[in-house]
PDB file of C-alpha atoms in Angstrom:
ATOM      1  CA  UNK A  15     -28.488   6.995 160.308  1.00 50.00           C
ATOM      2  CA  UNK A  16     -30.359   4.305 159.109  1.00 62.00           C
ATOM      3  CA  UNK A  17     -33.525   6.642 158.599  1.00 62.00           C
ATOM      4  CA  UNK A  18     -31.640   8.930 157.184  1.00 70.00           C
ATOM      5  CA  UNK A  19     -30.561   7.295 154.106  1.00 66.00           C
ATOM      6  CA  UNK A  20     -34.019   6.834 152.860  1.00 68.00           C
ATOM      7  CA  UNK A  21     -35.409  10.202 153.188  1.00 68.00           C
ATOM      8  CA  UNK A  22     -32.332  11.781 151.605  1.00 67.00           C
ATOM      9  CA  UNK A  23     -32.763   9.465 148.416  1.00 69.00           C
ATOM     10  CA  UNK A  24     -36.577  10.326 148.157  1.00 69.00           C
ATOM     11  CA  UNK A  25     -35.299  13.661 148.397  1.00 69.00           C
ATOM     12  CA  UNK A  26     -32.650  13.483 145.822  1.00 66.00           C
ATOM     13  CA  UNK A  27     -35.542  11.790 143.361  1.00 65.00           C
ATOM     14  CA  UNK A  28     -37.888  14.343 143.963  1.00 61.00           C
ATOM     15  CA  UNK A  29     -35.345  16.939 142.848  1.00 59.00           C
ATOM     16  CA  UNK A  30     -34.820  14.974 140.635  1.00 58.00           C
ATOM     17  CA  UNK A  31     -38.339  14.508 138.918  1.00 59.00           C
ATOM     18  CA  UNK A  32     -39.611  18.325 139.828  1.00 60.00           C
ATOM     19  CA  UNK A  33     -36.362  19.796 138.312  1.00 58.00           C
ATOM     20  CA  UNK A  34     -37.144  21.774 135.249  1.00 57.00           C
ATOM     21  CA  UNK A  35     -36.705  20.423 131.932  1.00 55.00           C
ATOM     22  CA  UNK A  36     -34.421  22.722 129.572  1.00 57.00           C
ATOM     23  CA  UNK A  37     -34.189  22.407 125.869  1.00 56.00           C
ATOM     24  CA  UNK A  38     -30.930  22.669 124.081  1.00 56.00           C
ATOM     25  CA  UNK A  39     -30.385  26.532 123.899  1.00 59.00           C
ATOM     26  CA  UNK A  40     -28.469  25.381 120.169  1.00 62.00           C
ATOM     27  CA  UNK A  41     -29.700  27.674 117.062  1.00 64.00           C
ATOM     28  CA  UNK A  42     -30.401  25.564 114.097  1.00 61.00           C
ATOM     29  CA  UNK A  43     -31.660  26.999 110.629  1.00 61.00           C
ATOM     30  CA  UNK A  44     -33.328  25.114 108.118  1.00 56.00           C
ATOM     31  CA  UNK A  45     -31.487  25.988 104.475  1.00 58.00           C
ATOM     32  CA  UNK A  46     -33.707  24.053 102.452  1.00 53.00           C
ATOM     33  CA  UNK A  47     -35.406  25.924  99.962  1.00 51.00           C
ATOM     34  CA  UNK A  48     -39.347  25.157  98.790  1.00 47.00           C
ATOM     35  CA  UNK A  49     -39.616  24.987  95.289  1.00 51.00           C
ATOM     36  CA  UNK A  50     -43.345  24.992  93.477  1.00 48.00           C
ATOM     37  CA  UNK A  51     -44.000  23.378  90.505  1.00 45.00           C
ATOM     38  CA  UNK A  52     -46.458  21.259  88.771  1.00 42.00           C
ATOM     39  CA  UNK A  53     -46.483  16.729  88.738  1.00 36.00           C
ATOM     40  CA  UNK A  54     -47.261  15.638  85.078  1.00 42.00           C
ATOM     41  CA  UNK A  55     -49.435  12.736  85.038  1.00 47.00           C
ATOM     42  CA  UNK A  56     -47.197   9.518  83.691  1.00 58.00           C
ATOM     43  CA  UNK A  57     -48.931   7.858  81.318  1.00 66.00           C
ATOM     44  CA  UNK A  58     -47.753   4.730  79.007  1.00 77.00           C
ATOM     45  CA  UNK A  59     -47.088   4.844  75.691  1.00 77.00           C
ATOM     46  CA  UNK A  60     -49.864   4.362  72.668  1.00 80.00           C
ATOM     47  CA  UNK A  61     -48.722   2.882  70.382  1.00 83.00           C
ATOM     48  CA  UNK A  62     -49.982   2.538  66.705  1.00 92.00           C
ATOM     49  CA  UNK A  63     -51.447  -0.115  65.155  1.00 96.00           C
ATOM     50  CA  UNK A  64     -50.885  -1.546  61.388  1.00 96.00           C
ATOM     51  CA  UNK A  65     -53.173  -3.563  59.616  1.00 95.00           C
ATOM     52  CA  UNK A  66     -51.973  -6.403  56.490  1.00 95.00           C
ATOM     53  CA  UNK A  67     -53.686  -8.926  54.802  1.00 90.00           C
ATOM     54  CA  UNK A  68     -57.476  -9.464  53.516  1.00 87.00           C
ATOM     55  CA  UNK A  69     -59.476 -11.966  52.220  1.00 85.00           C
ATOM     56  CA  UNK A  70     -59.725 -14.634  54.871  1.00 84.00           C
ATOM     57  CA  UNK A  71     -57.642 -13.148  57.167  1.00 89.00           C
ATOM     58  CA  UNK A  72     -55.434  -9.640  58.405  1.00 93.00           C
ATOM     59  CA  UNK A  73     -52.658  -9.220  60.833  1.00 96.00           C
ATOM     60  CA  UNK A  74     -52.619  -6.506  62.951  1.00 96.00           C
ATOM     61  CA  UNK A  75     -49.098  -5.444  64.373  1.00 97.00           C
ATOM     62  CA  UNK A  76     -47.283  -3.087  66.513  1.00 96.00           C
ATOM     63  CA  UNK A  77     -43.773  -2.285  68.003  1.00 94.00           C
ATOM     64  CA  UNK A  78     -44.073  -3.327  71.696  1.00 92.00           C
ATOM     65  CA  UNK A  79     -43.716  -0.559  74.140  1.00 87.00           C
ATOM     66  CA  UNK A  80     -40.699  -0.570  76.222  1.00 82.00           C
ATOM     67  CA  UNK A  81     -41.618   2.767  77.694  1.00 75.00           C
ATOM     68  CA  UNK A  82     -40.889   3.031  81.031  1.00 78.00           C
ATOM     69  CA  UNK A  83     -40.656  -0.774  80.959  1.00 84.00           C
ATOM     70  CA  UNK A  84     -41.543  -3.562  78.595  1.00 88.00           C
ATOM     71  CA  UNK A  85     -45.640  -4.012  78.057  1.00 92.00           C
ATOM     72  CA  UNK A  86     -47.645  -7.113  78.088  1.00 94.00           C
ATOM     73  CA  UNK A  87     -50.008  -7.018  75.264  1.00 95.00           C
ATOM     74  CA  UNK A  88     -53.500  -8.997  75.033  1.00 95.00           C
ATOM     75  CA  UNK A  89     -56.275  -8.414  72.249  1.00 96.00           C
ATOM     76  CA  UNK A  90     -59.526  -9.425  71.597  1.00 94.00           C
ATOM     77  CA  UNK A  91     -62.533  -8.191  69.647  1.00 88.00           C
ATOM     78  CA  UNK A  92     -64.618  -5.520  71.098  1.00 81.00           C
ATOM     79  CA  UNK A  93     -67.756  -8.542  70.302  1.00 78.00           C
ATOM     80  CA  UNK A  94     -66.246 -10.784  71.981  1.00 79.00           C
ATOM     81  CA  UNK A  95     -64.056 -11.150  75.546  1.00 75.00           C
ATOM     82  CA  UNK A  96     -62.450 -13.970  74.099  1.00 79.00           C
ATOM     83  CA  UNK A  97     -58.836 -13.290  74.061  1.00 91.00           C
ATOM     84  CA  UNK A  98     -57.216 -13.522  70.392  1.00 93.00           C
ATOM     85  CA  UNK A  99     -53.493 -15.127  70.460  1.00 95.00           C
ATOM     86  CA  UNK A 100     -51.092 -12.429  70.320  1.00 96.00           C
ATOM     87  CA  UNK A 101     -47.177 -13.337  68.641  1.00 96.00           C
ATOM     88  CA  UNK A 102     -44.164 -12.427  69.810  1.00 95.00           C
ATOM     89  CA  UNK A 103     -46.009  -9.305  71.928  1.00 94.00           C
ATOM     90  CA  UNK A 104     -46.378  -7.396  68.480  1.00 95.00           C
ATOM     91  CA  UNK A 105     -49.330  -9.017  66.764  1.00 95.00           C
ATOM     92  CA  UNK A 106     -52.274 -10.894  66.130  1.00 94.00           C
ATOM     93  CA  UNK A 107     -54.155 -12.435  63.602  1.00 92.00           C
ATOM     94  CA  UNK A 108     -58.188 -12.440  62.578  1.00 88.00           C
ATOM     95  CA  UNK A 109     -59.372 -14.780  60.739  1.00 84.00           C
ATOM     96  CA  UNK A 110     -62.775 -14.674  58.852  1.00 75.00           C
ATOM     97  CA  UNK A 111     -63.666 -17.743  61.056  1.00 70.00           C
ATOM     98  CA  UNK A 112     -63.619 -15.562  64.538  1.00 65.00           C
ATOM     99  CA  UNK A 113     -66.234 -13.277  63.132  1.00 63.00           C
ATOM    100  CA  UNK A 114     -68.537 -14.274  60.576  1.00 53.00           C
ATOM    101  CA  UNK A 115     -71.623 -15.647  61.689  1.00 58.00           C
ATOM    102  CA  UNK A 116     -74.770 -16.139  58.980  1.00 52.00           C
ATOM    103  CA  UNK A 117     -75.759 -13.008  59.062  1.00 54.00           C
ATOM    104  CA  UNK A 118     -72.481 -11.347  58.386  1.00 57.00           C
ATOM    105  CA  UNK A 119     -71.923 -14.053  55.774  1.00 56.00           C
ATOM    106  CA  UNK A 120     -74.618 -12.485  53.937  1.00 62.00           C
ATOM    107  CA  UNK A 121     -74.717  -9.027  54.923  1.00 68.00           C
ATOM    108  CA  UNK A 122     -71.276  -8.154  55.327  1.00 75.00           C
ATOM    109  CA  UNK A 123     -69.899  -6.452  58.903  1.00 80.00           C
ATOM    110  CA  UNK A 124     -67.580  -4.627  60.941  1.00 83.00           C
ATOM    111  CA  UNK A 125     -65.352  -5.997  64.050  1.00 85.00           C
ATOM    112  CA  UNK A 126     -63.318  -3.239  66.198  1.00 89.00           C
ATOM    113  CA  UNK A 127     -60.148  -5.594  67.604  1.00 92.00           C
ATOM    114  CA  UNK A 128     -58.949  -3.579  70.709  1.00 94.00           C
ATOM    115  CA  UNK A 129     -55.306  -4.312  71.685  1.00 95.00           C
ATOM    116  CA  UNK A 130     -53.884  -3.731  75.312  1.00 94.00           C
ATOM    117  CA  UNK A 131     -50.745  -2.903  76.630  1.00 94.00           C
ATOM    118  CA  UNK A 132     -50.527  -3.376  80.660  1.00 92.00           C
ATOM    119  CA  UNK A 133     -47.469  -2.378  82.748  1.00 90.00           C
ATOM    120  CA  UNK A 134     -46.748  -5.894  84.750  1.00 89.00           C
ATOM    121  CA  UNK A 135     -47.080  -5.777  88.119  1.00 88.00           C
ATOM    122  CA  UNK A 136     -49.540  -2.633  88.118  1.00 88.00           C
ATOM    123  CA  UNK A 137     -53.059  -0.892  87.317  1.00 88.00           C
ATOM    124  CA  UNK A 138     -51.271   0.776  84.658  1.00 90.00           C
ATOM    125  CA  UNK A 139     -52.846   0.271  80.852  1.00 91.00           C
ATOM    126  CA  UNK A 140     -52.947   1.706  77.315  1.00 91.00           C
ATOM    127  CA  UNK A 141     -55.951   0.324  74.942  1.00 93.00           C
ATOM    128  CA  UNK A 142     -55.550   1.046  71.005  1.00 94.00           C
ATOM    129  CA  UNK A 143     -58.289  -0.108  68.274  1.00 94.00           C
ATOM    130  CA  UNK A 144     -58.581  -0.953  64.753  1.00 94.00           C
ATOM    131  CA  UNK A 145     -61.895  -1.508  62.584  1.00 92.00           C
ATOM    132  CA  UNK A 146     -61.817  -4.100  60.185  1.00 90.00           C
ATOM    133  CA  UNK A 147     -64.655  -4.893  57.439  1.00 88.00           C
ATOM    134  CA  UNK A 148     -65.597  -8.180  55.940  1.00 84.00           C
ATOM    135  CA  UNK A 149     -68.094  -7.880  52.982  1.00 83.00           C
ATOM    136  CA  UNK A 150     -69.079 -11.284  51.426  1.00 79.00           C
ATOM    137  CA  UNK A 151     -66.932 -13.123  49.221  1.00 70.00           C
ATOM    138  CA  UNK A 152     -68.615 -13.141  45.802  1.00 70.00           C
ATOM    139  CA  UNK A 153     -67.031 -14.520  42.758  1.00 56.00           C
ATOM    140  CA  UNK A 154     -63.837 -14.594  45.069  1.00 64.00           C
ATOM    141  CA  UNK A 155     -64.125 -11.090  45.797  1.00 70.00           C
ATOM    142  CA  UNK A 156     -64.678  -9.713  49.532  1.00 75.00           C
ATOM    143  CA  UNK A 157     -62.978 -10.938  52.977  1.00 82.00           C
ATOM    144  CA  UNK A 158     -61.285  -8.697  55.720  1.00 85.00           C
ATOM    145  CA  UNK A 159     -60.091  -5.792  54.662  1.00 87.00           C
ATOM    146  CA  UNK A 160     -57.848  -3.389  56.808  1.00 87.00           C
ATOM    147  CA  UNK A 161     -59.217   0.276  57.353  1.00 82.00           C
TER     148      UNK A 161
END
């Protein structure tokens, strides 16, 4: 008997192992439908830009994005990377003194200030730009003026 016992639990775990695997004989369906369509591209909101001022300086402004969440906004000149302080995330202000060098003094010029609205925490960004125009002060006459 003491054999025994062995060879009839190898036998019982062979049977075991070789016994043929069944899948649930269930019926399912799948009710879900498939729908086509198209993604639109999300894209932040532009938003325009207003210039005021002249002479010595201008103050460009704009209502800050909130669209699909509030926007940082940075500026600078398109000359220059140097950042230009931006107010309460709705403008900034040129000065004559952040562009004119002697040769613009003389001959007059043209700066392009880009402003940039970024979506914290991502890639996401929307750029706007405004040209202003200094032409020489004569007689009192001349500065930044606003397109």
């Amino acid at each position: 008997m003491t054999l025994r016992a062995p060879v009839v639990l190898a036998a019982l775990a062979l049977c075991l192992v070789l016994a043929p695997v069944r899948g649930s004989l269930a019926s399912w369906t799948d009710s879900g439908s498939v729908t086509s369509g198209t993604l639109s591209a999300r894209t932040l909101q532009s938003v325009p830009l207003s210039c005021t001022g002249g002479g010595a300086s201008v103050t460009i402004s704009w209502t800050p994005s909130t669209s699909p969440a509030t926007l940082t906004y940075t500026a600078k000149t398109s000359q220059s990377a140097t950042a230009l302080p931006v107010t309460g995330n709705s403008s900034t202000t040129v000065t004559t003194t952040l562009l004119v060098g002697l040769l613009g003094a003389l001959l007059g010029s043209t700066v392009t200030v880009v402003v940039t609205g970024s979506l914290p925490g991502t890639l996401w960004v929307t750029t706007q730009q405004i040209t202003l125009r200094y032409t020489p002060i004569i007689l009192g006459a001349g500065g930044l003026t606003c397109p």
